[in-house]
Coordinates of C-alpha atoms in Angstrom, one line a residue:
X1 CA -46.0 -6.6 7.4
X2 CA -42.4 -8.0 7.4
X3 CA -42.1 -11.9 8.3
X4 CA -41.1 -13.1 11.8
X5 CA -37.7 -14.5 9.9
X6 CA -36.7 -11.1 8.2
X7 CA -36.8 -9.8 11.7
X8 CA -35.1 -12.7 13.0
X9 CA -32.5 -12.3 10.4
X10 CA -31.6 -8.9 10.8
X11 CA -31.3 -9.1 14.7
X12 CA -29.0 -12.2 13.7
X13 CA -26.1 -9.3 12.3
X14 CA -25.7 -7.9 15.8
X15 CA -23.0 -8.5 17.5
X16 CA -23.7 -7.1 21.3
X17 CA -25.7 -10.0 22.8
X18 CA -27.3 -7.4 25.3
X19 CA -28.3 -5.2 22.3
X20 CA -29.7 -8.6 20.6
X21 CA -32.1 -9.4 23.6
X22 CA -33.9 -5.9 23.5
X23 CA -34.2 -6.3 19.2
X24 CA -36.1 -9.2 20.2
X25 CA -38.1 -7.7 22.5
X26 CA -38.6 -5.0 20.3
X27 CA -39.7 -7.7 17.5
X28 CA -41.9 -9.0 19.8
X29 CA -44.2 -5.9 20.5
X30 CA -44.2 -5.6 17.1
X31 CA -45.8 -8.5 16.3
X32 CA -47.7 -7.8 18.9
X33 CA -49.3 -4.9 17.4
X34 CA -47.5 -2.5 20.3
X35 CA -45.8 -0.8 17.7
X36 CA -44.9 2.6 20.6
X37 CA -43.4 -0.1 22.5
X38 CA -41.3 -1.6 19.9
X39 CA -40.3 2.3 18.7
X40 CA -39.1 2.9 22.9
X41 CA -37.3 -0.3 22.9
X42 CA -35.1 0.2 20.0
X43 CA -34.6 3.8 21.2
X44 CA -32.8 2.1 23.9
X45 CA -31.0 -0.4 22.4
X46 CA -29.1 2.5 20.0
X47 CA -28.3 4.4 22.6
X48 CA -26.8 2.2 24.6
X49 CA -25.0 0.6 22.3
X50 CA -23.5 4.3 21.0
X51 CA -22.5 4.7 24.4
X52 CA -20.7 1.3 24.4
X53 CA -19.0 2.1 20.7
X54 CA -18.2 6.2 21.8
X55 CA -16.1 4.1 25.1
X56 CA -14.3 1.4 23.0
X57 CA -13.2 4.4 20.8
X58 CA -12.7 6.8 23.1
X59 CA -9.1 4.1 23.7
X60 CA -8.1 5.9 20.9
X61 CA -9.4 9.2 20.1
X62 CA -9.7 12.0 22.4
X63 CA -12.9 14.1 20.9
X64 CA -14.8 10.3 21.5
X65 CA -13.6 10.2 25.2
X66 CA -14.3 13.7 26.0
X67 CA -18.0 13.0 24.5
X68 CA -18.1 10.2 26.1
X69 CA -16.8 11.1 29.0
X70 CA -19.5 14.0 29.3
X71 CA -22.0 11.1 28.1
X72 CA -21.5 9.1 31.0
X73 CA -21.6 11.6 33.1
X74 CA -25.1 12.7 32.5
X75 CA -26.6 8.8 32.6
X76 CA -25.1 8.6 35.8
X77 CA -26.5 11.5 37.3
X78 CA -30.3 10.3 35.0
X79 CA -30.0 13.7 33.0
X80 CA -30.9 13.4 29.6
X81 CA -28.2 13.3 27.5
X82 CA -29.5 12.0 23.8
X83 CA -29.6 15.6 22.5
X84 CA -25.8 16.4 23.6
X85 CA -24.7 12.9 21.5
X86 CA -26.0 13.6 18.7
X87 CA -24.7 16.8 18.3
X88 CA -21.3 15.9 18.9
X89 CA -21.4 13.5 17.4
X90 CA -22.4 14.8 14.5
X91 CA -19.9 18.2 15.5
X92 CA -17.2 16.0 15.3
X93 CA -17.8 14.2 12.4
X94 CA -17.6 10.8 14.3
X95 CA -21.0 10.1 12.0
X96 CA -22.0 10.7 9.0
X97 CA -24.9 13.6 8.5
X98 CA -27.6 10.8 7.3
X99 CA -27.0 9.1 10.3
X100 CA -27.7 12.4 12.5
X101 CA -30.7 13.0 10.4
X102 CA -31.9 9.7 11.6
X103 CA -31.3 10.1 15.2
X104 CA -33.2 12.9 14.9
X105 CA -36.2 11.5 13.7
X106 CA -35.7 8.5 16.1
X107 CA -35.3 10.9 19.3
X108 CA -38.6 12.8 18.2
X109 CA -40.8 9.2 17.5
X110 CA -39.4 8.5 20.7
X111 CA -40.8 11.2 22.8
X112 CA -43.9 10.5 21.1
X113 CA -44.4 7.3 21.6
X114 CA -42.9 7.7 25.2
X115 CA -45.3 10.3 26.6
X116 CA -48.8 11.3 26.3
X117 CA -48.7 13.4 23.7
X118 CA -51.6 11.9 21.4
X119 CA -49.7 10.3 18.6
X120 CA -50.4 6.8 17.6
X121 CA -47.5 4.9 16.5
X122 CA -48.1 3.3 13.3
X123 CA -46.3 -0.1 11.5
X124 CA -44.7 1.7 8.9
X125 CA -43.0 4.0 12.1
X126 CA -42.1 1.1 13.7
X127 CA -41.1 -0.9 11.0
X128 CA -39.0 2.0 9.5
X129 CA -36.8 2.7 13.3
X130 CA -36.7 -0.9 13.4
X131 CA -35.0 -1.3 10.1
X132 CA -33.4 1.9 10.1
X133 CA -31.2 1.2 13.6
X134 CA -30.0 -2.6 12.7
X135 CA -28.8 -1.2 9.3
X136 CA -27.0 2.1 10.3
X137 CA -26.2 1.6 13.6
X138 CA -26.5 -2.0 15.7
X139 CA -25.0 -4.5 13.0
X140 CA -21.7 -1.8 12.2
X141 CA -19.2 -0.1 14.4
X142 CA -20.5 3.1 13.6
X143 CA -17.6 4.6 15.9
X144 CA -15.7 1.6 15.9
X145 CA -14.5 -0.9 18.5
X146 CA -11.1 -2.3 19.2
X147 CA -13.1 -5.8 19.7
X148 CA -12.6 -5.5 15.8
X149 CA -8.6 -5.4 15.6
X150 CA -8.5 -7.4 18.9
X151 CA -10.4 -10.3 16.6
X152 CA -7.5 -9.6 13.4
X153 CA -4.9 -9.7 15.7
X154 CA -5.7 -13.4 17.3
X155 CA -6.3 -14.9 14.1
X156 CA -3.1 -13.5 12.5
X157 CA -1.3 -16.5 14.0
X158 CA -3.5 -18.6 11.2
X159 CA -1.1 -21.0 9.2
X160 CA -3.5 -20.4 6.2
X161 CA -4.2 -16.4 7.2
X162 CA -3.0 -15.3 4.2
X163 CA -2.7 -18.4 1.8
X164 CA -1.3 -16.6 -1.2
X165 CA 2.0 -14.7 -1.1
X166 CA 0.6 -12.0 -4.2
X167 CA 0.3 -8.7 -3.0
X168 CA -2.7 -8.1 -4.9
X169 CA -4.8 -11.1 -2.8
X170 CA -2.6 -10.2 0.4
X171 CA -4.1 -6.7 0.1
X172 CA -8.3 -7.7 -0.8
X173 CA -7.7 -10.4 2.0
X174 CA -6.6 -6.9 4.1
X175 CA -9.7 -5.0 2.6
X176 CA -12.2 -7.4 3.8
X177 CA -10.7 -8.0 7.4
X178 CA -10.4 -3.9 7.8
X179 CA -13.8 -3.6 5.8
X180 CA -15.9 -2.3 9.1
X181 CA -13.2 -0.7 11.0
X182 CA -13.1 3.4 11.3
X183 CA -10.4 4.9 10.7
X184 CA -9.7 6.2 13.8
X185 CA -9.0 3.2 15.2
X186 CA -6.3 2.4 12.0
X187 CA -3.2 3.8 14.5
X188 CA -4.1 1.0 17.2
X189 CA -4.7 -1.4 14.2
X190 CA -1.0 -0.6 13.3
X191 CA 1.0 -0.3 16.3
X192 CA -0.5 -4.0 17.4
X193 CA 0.3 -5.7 14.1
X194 CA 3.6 -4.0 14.2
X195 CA 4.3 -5.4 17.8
X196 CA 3.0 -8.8 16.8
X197 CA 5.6 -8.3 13.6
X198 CA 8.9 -7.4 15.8
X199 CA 8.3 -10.1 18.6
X200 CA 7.0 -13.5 17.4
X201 CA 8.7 -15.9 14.5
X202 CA 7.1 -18.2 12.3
X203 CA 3.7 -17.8 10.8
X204 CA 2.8 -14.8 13.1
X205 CA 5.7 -12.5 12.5
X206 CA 5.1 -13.6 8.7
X207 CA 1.2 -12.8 8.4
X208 CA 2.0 -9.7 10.6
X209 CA 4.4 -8.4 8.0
X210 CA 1.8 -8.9 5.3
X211 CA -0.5 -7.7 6.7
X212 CA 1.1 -4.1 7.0
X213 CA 2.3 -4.9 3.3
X214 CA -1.9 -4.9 2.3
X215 CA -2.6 -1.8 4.2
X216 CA 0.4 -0.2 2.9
X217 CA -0.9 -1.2 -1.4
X218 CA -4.6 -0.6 -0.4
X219 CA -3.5 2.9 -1.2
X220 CA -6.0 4.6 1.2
X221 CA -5.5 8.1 2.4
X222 CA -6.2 7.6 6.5
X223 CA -3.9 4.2 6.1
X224 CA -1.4 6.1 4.5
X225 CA -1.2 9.0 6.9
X226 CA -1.0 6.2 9.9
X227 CA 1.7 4.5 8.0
X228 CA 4.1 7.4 7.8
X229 CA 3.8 8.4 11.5
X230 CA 3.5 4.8 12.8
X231 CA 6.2 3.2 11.0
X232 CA 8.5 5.2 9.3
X233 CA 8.6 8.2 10.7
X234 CA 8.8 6.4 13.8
X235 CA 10.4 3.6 13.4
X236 CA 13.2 4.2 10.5
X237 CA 15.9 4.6 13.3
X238 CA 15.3 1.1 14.5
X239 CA 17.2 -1.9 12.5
X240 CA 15.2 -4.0 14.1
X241 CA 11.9 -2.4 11.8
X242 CA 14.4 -2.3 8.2
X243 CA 13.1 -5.0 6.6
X244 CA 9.6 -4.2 7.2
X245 CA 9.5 -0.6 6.4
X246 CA 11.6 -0.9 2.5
X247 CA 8.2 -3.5 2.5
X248 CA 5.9 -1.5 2.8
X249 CA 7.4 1.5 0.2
X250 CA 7.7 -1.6 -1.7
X251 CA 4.0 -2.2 -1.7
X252 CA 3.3 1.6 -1.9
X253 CA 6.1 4.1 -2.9
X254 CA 3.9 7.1 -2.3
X255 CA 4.2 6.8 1.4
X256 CA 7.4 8.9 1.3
X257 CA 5.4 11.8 -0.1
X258 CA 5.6 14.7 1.9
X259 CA 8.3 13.4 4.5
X260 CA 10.8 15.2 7.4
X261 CA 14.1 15.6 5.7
X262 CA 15.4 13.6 8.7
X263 CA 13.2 10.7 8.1
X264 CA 14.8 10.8 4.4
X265 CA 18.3 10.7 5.6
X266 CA 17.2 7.8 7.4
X267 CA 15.8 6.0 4.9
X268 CA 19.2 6.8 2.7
X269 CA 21.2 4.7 5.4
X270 CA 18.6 1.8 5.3
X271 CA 18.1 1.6 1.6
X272 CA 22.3 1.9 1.5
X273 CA 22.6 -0.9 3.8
X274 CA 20.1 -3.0 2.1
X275 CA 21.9 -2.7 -1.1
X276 CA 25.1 -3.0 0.7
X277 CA 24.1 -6.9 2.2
X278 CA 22.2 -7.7 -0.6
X279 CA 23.2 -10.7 -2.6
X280 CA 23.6 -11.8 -6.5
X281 CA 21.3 -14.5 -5.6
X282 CA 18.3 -12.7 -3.8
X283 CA 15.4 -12.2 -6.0
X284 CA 15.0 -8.8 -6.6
X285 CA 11.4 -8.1 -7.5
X286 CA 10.8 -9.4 -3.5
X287 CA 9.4 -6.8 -1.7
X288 CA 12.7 -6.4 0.9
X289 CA 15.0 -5.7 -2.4
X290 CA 16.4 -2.2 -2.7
X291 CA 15.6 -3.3 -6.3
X292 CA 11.4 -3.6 -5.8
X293 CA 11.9 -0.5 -2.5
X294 CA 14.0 1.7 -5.2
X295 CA 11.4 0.7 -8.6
X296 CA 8.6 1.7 -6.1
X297 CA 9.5 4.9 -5.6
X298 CA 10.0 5.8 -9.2
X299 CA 6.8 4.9 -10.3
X300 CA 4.6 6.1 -7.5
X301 CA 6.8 9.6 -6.8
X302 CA 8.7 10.1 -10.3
X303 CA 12.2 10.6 -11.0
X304 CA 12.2 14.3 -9.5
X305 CA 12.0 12.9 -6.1
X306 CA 13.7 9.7 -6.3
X307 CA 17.0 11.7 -7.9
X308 CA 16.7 14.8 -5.4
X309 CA 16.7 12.2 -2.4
X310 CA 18.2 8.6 -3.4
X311 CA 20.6 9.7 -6.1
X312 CA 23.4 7.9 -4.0
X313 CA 21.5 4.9 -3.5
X314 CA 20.6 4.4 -7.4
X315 CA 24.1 4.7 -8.6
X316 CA 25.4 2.6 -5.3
X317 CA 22.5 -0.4 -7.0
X318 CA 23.6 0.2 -10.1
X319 CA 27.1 -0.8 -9.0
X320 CA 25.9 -3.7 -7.1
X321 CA 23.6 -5.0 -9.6
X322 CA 23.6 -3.3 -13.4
X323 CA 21.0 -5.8 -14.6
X324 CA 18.0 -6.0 -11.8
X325 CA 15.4 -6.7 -14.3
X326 CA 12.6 -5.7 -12.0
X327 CA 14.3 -1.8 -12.3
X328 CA 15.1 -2.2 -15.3
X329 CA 11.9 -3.4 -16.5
X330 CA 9.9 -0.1 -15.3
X331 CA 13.0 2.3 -15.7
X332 CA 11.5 3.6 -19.5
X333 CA 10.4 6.4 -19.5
X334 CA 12.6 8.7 -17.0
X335 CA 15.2 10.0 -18.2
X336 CA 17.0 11.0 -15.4
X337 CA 17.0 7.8 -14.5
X338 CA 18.4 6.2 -17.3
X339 CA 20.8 8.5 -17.3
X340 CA 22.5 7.4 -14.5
X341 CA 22.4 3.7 -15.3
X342 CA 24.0 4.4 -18.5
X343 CA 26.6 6.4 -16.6
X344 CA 27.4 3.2 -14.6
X345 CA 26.8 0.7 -17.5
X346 CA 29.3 2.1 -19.9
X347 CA 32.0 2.4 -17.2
X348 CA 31.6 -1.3 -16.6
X349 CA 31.0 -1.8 -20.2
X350 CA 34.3 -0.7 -21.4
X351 CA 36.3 -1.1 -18.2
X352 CA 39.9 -2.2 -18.5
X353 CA 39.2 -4.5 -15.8
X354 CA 38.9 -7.7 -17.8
X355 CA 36.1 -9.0 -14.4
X356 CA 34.3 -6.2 -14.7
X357 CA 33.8 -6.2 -18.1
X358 CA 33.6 -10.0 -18.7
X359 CA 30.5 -9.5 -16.2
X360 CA 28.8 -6.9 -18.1
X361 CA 29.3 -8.5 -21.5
X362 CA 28.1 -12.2 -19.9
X363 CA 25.0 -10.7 -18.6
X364 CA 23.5 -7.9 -20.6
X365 CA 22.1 -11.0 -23.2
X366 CA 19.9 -12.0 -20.5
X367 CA 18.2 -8.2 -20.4
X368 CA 18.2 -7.3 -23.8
X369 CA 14.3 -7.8 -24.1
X370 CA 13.8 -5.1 -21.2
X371 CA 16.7 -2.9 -21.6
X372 CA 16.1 -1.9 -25.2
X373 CA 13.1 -0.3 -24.2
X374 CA 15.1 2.3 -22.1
X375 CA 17.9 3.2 -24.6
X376 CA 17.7 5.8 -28.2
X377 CA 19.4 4.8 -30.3
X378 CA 22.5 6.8 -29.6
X379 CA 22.6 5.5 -26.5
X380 CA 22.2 2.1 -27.4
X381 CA 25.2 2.6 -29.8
X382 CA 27.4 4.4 -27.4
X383 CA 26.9 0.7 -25.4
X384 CA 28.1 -1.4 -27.9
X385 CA 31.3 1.1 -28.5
X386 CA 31.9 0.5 -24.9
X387 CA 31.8 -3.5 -25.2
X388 CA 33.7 -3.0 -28.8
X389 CA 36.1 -1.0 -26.3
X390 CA 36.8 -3.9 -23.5
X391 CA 37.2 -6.2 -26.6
X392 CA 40.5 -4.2 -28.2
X393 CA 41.7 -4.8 -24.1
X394 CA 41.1 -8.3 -24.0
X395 CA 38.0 -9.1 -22.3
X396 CA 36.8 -12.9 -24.0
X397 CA 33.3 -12.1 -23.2
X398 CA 33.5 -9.1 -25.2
X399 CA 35.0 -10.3 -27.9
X400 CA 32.7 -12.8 -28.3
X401 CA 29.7 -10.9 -28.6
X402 CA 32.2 -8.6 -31.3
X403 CA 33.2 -11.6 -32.9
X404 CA 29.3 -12.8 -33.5
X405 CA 28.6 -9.1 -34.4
X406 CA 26.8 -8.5 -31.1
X407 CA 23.8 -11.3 -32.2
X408 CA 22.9 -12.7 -28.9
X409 CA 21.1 -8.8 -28.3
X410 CA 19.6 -8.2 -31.4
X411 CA 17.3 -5.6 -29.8
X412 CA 19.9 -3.2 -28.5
X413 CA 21.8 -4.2 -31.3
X414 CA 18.8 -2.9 -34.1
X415 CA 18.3 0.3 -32.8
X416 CA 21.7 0.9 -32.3
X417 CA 22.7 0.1 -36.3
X418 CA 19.9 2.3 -37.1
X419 CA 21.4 4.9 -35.3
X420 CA 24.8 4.2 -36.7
X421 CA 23.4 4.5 -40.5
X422 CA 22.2 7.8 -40.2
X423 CA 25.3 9.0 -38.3
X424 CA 28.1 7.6 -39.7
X425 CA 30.8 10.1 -39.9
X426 CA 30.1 10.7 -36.3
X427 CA 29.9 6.9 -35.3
X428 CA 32.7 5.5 -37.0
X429 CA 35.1 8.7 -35.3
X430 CA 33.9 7.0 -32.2
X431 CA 35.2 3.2 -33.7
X432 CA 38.9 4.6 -34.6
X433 CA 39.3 5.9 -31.7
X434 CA 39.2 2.6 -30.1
X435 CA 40.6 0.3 -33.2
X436 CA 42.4 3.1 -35.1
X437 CA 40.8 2.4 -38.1
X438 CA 37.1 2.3 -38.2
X439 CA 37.6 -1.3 -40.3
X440 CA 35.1 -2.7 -37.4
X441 CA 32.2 -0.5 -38.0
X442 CA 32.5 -0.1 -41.6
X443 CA 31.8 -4.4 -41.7
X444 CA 29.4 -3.9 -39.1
X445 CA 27.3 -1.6 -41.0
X446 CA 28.3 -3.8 -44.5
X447 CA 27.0 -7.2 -42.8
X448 CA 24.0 -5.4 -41.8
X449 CA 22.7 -4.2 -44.9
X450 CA 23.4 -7.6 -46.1
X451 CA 21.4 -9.3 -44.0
X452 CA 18.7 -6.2 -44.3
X453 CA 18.9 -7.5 -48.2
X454 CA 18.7 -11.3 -47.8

């Protein structure tokens, strides 16, 4: 025989005060030995409160508000209507089958205990429906409430809501406030936090805007679904959500998998005007970068997709910013890709235009360690011909990594001589044709093999 203070803790998990009074009531006959009672009483109490749950998410579903609808109807007019709720429910897959199975059972104890019909209703009976109906049904929105959002929604205003700015905690902090909310109710979930997100300041629109960042890198199916017709199918017209949706690809890149063409074309402009406004200073691995929104997208759709559709916009970064190390960093790998950056880099690595090419030569030191990792060796080469190029026109930068023999990136600089040893006929054409005589690359190559000696 279970304690009084199991019971009494179980009941505790309800939320519906009017579904808490009949538990106790039903606790009570049990310990009262009126086990038939007890079974009758918590019949009740799970009905009513599916009835209560079917309404709430009938707000947002229209299978639940048909059902319930239908549900009402009959309790109005005292016709039975238990059988009919179970099977739509179960019909509509607004439960799972266990949980039909169970209603089952409880409906036939029920009718049992309820009429004449010479069964005695033991402990274990009781005990079990008891049990049974806190676990599965009265302590969980089974169908789900709004009351649930409603809840997330005044707390988001919170100063310490989200107290860590990683997207990782942003999105288990996300998990656990979304932990007993159905799905169906994920498009009011979204449209609300949105809302809250385009018409507050502060710590509101801030949380709000994480928040949709979580649900976007949780990843899940039904959240991603709601995502795309919510927010950027939606919404990619409106300025006003820009910021928000490049975000949210940020956190999950897949979400433009399977997409209108017009919502694409879209997304073009805003990703173009991102990188158009964006500044030297920003950081670039934060998630409103068209350096973190662009990054993204490679690694969660692959270089097929993110060529086909933002071709423009890679080559329109790589112009605005040739060394974002949070691309660069994950750019290995796909060809394609690279491809394209090195179209731009050895423009602006051999450009005439002693700004352009004091820039380039200034700045690739500080990616050597990540941009190494992209390059062959030929290509790596081809690079330092290009620098060796804006040199011979006068660019200081340039010739001061020539001078020092391109030291200050020793990574590019190693796989590129290694490439330029087993290919040097082909190499040193390359040199002449910027120097006239090859005398460069033939020291080059000498002071190498020195050093490889020493």
């Amino acid at each position: 025989m279970p304690h009084l203070h199991d019971m009494e803790e179980l009941i505790s998990s309800i939320e519906d005060n009017q579904v808490k009074d009949y538990m106790k009531e039903a606790m009570s006959c049990y310990m009262a030995n009126a086990y038939r009672a007890c079974i009758v009483l918590t019949y009740l109490a799970l009905f009513d409160d599916i009835v209560k749950k079917l309404g709430e998410l009938g707000k947002v579903n229209k299978k639940a508000k048909k059902i319930y609808d239908e549900a009402q109807n009959k309790i109005n007019e005292q016709d039975v209507y238990e059988n009919y709720l179970i099977e739509q429910l179960a019909s509509n897959s607004l439960i799972p089958k266990l949980d039909t199975n169970f209603l089952d059972i409880l409906r036939q104890l029920r009718n049992k205990s309820a009429h004449p019909s010479g069964h005695r209703a033991s402990a274990e009976e009781a005990r079990f429906i008891f049990y049974e109906s806190i676990n599965r049904f009265l302590s969980k929105p089974i169908l789900t409430t709004t009351q649930l959002v409603d809840d997330i929604l005044a707390r988001l205003n919170d100063q310490h809501f989200f107290p860590s700015s990683s997207i990782n905690k942003i999105a288990d902090i996300v998990k656990k406030e979304i932990l007993n909310i159905h799905h169906e109710t994920f498009p009011y979930l979204i449209n609300k936090v949105l809302e809250k997100y385009l018409n507050s300041n502060s710590d509101l629109k801030r949380n709000s805007g994480f928040f949709l960042n979580g649900l976007a890198h949780l990843k899940d199916d039904q959240l991603s679904i709601c995502l795309k017709k919510y927010v950027i199918d939606i919404k990619c017209s409106d300025s006003k959500c820009s910021s928000i949706i490049l975000q949210i690809i940020s956190a999950n890149g897949s979400l433009l998998s399977n997409l209108e063409p017009v919502t694409f074309d879209r997304l073009k402009a805003v990703i173009s005007d991102s990188i158009e406004n964006v500044k030297p200073s920003d950081d670039d691995s934060a998630f409103s970068h068209p350096s973190a929104v662009l990054n993204s997208i490679l690694q969660d759709c692959g270089e097929d997709l993110i060529v086909s559709q933002f071709k423009e916009q890679l080559i329109q970064l790589f112009r605005k910013n040739i060394f974002s190390i949070s691309f660069i960093s994950r750019m290995s790998g796909n060809e394609k890709v690279i491809k394209l950056y090195l179209e731009e880099a050895y423009r602006k690595a051999g450009s005439n235009d002693f700004n352009t090419a004091n820039n380039f030569s200034e700045n690739i030191t500080g990616v050597d360690n990540y941009l190494f990792e992209s390059l062959t060796g030929e290509q790596a080469s081809e690079l330092i011909i290009n620098i060796y190029k804006a040199a011979e026109y006068g660019a200081w930068r340039a010739e001061s990594l020539k001078s020092s023999e391109f030291s200050s990136i020793p990574k590019i600089k190693g796989i590129a001589i290694g490439y330029m040893r087993s290919n040097k006929v082909d190499v040193r054409s390359k040199f002449e044709q910027v120097d006239g005589n090859g005398e460069y690359f033939d020291n080059l190559i000498k002071s190498e093999s020195l050093n490889a000696i020493s």
